[in-house]
Amino acid sequence: MKYIVFILFTVMTNAAAQLMLKQGMMSLGTISFEGTNPLLKLLQIVFSPWVFFGLCTFVISMASHLYVLSKVELSFAYPFLSLAYVAVAIFAYFIFREDLNGWRIAGIAFICVGTVLIAQSGRDLGGREHEDETAGLSPDRIHTSGIVR
């Protein structure tokens, strides 16, 4: 559980990146590749300010996620990323006036309950970090008598 701050940082930067990408695509208006060089159009999209900063934020999020994966079990860390959906849905409701109906709220509640259960499973492990997977392959543990010819 000591890496929860990094996990939540990953979640929030992931959600922030989604919101920036949405804002960027809205500011560009309708996208059409008709009558233009597709590569130039793609560069125009990527280097528009909101899209560019959204992509940069994704890089930060992924770097944080890589750090988390080096410290905790994947089956513990990865489900927390579903909280990004929760954050995006809530912020999109307030920022972009997107629909947040009863079904979405129920889904968000299920995601939150599931994430709490997963967090509790990490507590049951005593906050233990994952062990190096190669630890079992130390030279003193490798026996050559079982080599098949």
PDB file of C-alpha atoms in Angstrom:
ATOM      1  CA  MET A   1       0.000   0.000   0.000  1.00  0.00           C
ATOM      2  CA  LYS A   2       2.984   2.330   0.266  1.00  0.00           C
ATOM      3  CA  TYR A   3       2.916   2.885  -3.510  1.00  0.00           C
ATOM      4  CA  ILE A   4      -0.714   4.003  -3.590  1.00  0.00           C
ATOM      5  CA  VAL A   5       0.351   7.647  -4.082  1.00  0.00           C
ATOM      6  CA  PHE A   6       2.181   6.701  -7.292  1.00  0.00           C
ATOM      7  CA  ILE A   7      -0.756   4.584  -8.433  1.00  0.00           C
ATOM      8  CA  LEU A   8      -3.172   7.472  -7.883  1.00  0.00           C
ATOM      9  CA  PHE A   9      -0.753   9.853  -9.636  1.00  0.00           C
ATOM     10  CA  THR A  10      -0.827   7.510 -12.622  1.00  0.00           C
ATOM     11  CA  VAL A  11      -4.634   7.471 -12.541  1.00  0.00           C
ATOM     12  CA  MET A  12      -4.973  11.240 -12.324  1.00  0.00           C
ATOM     13  CA  THR A  13      -2.421  11.989 -15.056  1.00  0.00           C
ATOM     14  CA  ASN A  14      -4.158   9.432 -17.271  1.00  0.00           C
ATOM     15  CA  ALA A  15      -7.507  11.145 -16.667  1.00  0.00           C
ATOM     16  CA  ALA A  16      -5.999  14.607 -17.185  1.00  0.00           C
ATOM     17  CA  ALA A  17      -4.518  13.468 -20.491  1.00  0.00           C
ATOM     18  CA  GLN A  18      -7.946  12.257 -21.667  1.00  0.00           C
ATOM     19  CA  LEU A  19      -9.533  15.584 -20.767  1.00  0.00           C
ATOM     20  CA  MET A  20      -6.805  17.541 -22.564  1.00  0.00           C
ATOM     21  CA  LEU A  21      -7.149  15.368 -25.665  1.00  0.00           C
ATOM     22  CA  LYS A  22     -10.912  15.929 -25.681  1.00  0.00           C
ATOM     23  CA  GLN A  23     -10.449  19.690 -25.330  1.00  0.00           C
ATOM     24  CA  GLY A  24      -7.875  19.643 -28.106  1.00  0.00           C
ATOM     25  CA  MET A  25     -10.085  17.737 -30.497  1.00  0.00           C
ATOM     26  CA  MET A  26     -13.036  20.006 -29.723  1.00  0.00           C
ATOM     27  CA  SER A  27     -10.901  23.079 -30.406  1.00  0.00           C
ATOM     28  CA  LEU A  28      -9.873  21.655 -33.798  1.00  0.00           C
ATOM     29  CA  GLY A  29     -13.464  21.200 -34.894  1.00  0.00           C
ATOM     30  CA  THR A  30     -14.433  18.704 -37.558  1.00  0.00           C
ATOM     31  CA  ILE A  31     -11.420  16.793 -38.825  1.00  0.00           C
ATOM     32  CA  SER A  32     -11.208  15.993 -42.511  1.00  0.00           C
ATOM     33  CA  PHE A  33      -8.322  14.486 -44.430  1.00  0.00           C
ATOM     34  CA  GLU A  34      -9.949  15.321 -47.746  1.00  0.00           C
ATOM     35  CA  GLY A  35      -7.812  17.404 -50.102  1.00  0.00           C
ATOM     36  CA  THR A  36      -4.841  17.519 -47.755  1.00  0.00           C
ATOM     37  CA  ASN A  37      -1.702  15.547 -47.099  1.00  0.00           C
ATOM     38  CA  PRO A  38      -2.654  13.076 -44.299  1.00  0.00           C
ATOM     39  CA  LEU A  39       0.781  13.346 -42.692  1.00  0.00           C
ATOM     40  CA  LEU A  40       0.581  17.134 -42.528  1.00  0.00           C
ATOM     41  CA  LYS A  41      -2.939  16.937 -41.103  1.00  0.00           C
ATOM     42  CA  LEU A  42      -1.795  14.425 -38.476  1.00  0.00           C
ATOM     43  CA  LEU A  43       1.106  16.697 -37.500  1.00  0.00           C
ATOM     44  CA  GLN A  44      -1.315  19.624 -37.269  1.00  0.00           C
ATOM     45  CA  ILE A  45      -3.477  17.598 -34.869  1.00  0.00           C
ATOM     46  CA  VAL A  46      -0.586  16.280 -32.770  1.00  0.00           C
ATOM     47  CA  PHE A  47       1.018  19.692 -32.397  1.00  0.00           C
ATOM     48  CA  SER A  48      -2.135  21.604 -31.542  1.00  0.00           C
ATOM     49  CA  PRO A  49      -1.586  22.801 -27.949  1.00  0.00           C
ATOM     50  CA  TRP A  50      -4.204  20.786 -26.044  1.00  0.00           C
ATOM     51  CA  VAL A  51      -3.521  17.565 -27.941  1.00  0.00           C
ATOM     52  CA  PHE A  52       0.241  17.998 -27.570  1.00  0.00           C
ATOM     53  CA  PHE A  53       0.023  18.592 -23.811  1.00  0.00           C
ATOM     54  CA  GLY A  54      -2.412  15.692 -23.496  1.00  0.00           C
ATOM     55  CA  LEU A  55       0.063  13.386 -25.226  1.00  0.00           C
ATOM     56  CA  CYS A  56       2.884  14.686 -23.009  1.00  0.00           C
ATOM     57  CA  THR A  57       0.745  14.019 -19.960  1.00  0.00           C
ATOM     58  CA  PHE A  58       0.186  10.462 -21.213  1.00  0.00           C
ATOM     59  CA  VAL A  59       3.954   9.998 -21.355  1.00  0.00           C
ATOM     60  CA  ILE A  60       4.219  11.158 -17.741  1.00  0.00           C
ATOM     61  CA  SER A  61       1.374   8.824 -16.781  1.00  0.00           C
ATOM     62  CA  MET A  62       3.044   5.867 -18.495  1.00  0.00           C
ATOM     63  CA  ALA A  63       6.401   6.627 -16.848  1.00  0.00           C
ATOM     64  CA  SER A  64       4.652   6.655 -13.483  1.00  0.00           C
ATOM     65  CA  HIS A  65       2.870   3.411 -14.340  1.00  0.00           C
ATOM     66  CA  LEU A  66       6.164   1.765 -15.291  1.00  0.00           C
ATOM     67  CA  TYR A  67       7.589   2.763 -11.919  1.00  0.00           C
ATOM     68  CA  VAL A  68       4.541   1.322 -10.165  1.00  0.00           C
ATOM     69  CA  LEU A  69       4.843  -1.922 -12.124  1.00  0.00           C
ATOM     70  CA  SER A  70       8.439  -2.249 -10.973  1.00  0.00           C
ATOM     71  CA  LYS A  71       7.262  -2.128  -7.364  1.00  0.00           C
ATOM     72  CA  VAL A  72       3.897  -3.904  -7.061  1.00  0.00           C
ATOM     73  CA  GLU A  73       2.060  -6.803  -8.616  1.00  0.00           C
ATOM     74  CA  LEU A  74       0.360  -6.108 -11.932  1.00  0.00           C
ATOM     75  CA  SER A  75      -2.856  -7.723 -10.701  1.00  0.00           C
ATOM     76  CA  PHE A  76      -2.900  -5.169  -7.870  1.00  0.00           C
ATOM     77  CA  ALA A  77      -1.846  -2.020  -9.773  1.00  0.00           C
ATOM     78  CA  TYR A  78      -3.681  -2.384 -13.073  1.00  0.00           C
ATOM     79  CA  PRO A  79      -7.266  -2.432 -11.772  1.00  0.00           C
ATOM     80  CA  PHE A  80      -6.674   0.972 -10.179  1.00  0.00           C
ATOM     81  CA  LEU A  81      -6.476   2.437 -13.680  1.00  0.00           C
ATOM     82  CA  SER A  82     -10.242   1.958 -13.868  1.00  0.00           C
ATOM     83  CA  LEU A  83     -10.460   4.903 -11.485  1.00  0.00           C
ATOM     84  CA  ALA A  84      -9.369   7.057 -14.421  1.00  0.00           C
ATOM     85  CA  TYR A  85     -12.789   6.326 -15.949  1.00  0.00           C
ATOM     86  CA  VAL A  86     -14.418   7.552 -12.758  1.00  0.00           C
ATOM     87  CA  ALA A  87     -12.388  10.768 -12.771  1.00  0.00           C
ATOM     88  CA  VAL A  88     -12.955  11.348 -16.497  1.00  0.00           C
ATOM     89  CA  ALA A  89     -16.713  10.779 -16.218  1.00  0.00           C
ATOM     90  CA  ILE A  90     -17.038  13.210 -13.310  1.00  0.00           C
ATOM     91  CA  PHE A  91     -14.815  15.911 -14.798  1.00  0.00           C
ATOM     92  CA  ALA A  92     -16.402  15.518 -18.250  1.00  0.00           C
ATOM     93  CA  TYR A  93     -19.784  16.108 -16.632  1.00  0.00           C
ATOM     94  CA  PHE A  94     -18.620  19.420 -15.127  1.00  0.00           C
ATOM     95  CA  ILE A  95     -16.242  20.615 -17.852  1.00  0.00           C
ATOM     96  CA  PHE A  96     -17.875  19.397 -21.069  1.00  0.00           C
ATOM     97  CA  ARG A  97     -21.450  19.004 -19.788  1.00  0.00           C
ATOM     98  CA  GLU A  98     -21.451  15.327 -20.799  1.00  0.00           C
ATOM     99  CA  ASP A  99     -24.260  13.049 -19.658  1.00  0.00           C
ATOM    100  CA  LEU A 100     -23.901  11.366 -16.276  1.00  0.00           C
ATOM    101  CA  ASN A 101     -27.061   9.292 -16.046  1.00  0.00           C
ATOM    102  CA  GLY A 102     -28.097   6.634 -13.542  1.00  0.00           C
ATOM    103  CA  TRP A 103     -26.481   3.768 -15.456  1.00  0.00           C
ATOM    104  CA  ARG A 104     -23.123   5.534 -15.565  1.00  0.00           C
ATOM    105  CA  ILE A 105     -23.352   6.428 -11.902  1.00  0.00           C
ATOM    106  CA  ALA A 106     -24.127   2.783 -11.063  1.00  0.00           C
ATOM    107  CA  GLY A 107     -21.143   1.675 -13.158  1.00  0.00           C
ATOM    108  CA  ILE A 108     -18.920   4.202 -11.396  1.00  0.00           C
ATOM    109  CA  ALA A 109     -20.118   2.885  -8.030  1.00  0.00           C
ATOM    110  CA  PHE A 110     -19.251  -0.690  -9.063  1.00  0.00           C
ATOM    111  CA  ILE A 111     -15.810   0.413 -10.226  1.00  0.00           C
ATOM    112  CA  CYS A 112     -15.199   2.169  -6.899  1.00  0.00           C
ATOM    113  CA  VAL A 113     -16.342  -0.845  -4.875  1.00  0.00           C
ATOM    114  CA  GLY A 114     -14.150  -3.154  -6.960  1.00  0.00           C
ATOM    115  CA  THR A 115     -11.143  -0.894  -6.525  1.00  0.00           C
ATOM    116  CA  VAL A 116     -11.654  -0.779  -2.752  1.00  0.00           C
ATOM    117  CA  LEU A 117     -11.779  -4.590  -2.674  1.00  0.00           C
ATOM    118  CA  ILE A 118      -8.559  -4.780  -4.682  1.00  0.00           C
ATOM    119  CA  ALA A 119      -6.918  -2.236  -2.369  1.00  0.00           C
ATOM    120  CA  GLN A 120      -7.923  -4.384   0.597  1.00  0.00           C
ATOM    121  CA  SER A 121      -6.305  -7.413  -1.039  1.00  0.00           C
ATOM    122  CA  GLY A 122      -3.039  -5.458  -1.086  1.00  0.00           C
ATOM    123  CA  ARG A 123      -3.420  -4.804   2.596  1.00  0.00           C
ATOM    124  CA  ASP A 124      -3.816  -8.554   3.177  1.00  0.00           C
ATOM    125  CA  LEU A 125      -0.416  -9.038   1.563  1.00  0.00           C
ATOM    126  CA  GLY A 126       1.070  -6.827   4.242  1.00  0.00           C
ATOM    127  CA  GLY A 127       2.066  -4.253   1.643  1.00  0.00           C
ATOM    128  CA  ARG A 128       4.624  -6.750   0.359  1.00  0.00           C
ATOM    129  CA  GLU A 129       6.301  -5.805  -2.888  1.00  0.00           C
ATOM    130  CA  HIS A 130       6.651  -8.398  -5.581  1.00  0.00           C
ATOM    131  CA  GLU A 131       9.845 -10.379  -5.532  1.00  0.00           C
ATOM    132  CA  ASP A 132      12.308 -10.373  -8.386  1.00  0.00           C
ATOM    133  CA  GLU A 133      11.074 -13.061 -10.763  1.00  0.00           C
ATOM    134  CA  THR A 134      14.624 -14.134 -11.501  1.00  0.00           C
ATOM    135  CA  ALA A 135      15.434 -14.763  -7.844  1.00  0.00           C
ATOM    136  CA  GLY A 136      14.509 -18.412  -8.254  1.00  0.00           C
ATOM    137  CA  LEU A 137      17.113 -18.786 -11.005  1.00  0.00           C
ATOM    138  CA  SER A 138      20.241 -18.126  -8.965  1.00  0.00           C
ATOM    139  CA  PRO A 139      23.249 -20.257  -9.973  1.00  0.00           C
ATOM    140  CA  ASP A 140      23.187 -22.273  -6.746  1.00  0.00           C
ATOM    141  CA  ARG A 141      19.598 -23.346  -7.519  1.00  0.00           C
ATOM    142  CA  ILE A 142      20.178 -24.464 -11.097  1.00  0.00           C
ATOM    143  CA  HIS A 143      20.784 -28.206 -11.368  1.00  0.00           C
ATOM    144  CA  THR A 144      22.258 -29.566 -14.566  1.00  0.00           C
ATOM    145  CA  SER A 145      21.530 -33.205 -13.791  1.00  0.00           C
ATOM    146  CA  GLY A 146      18.103 -32.915 -15.400  1.00  0.00           C
ATOM    147  CA  ILE A 147      19.345 -31.852 -18.847  1.00  0.00           C
ATOM    148  CA  VAL A 148      17.583 -33.699 -21.653  1.00  0.00           C
ATOM    149  CA  ARG A 149      19.713 -34.742 -24.632  1.00  0.00           C
TER     150      ARG A 149
END
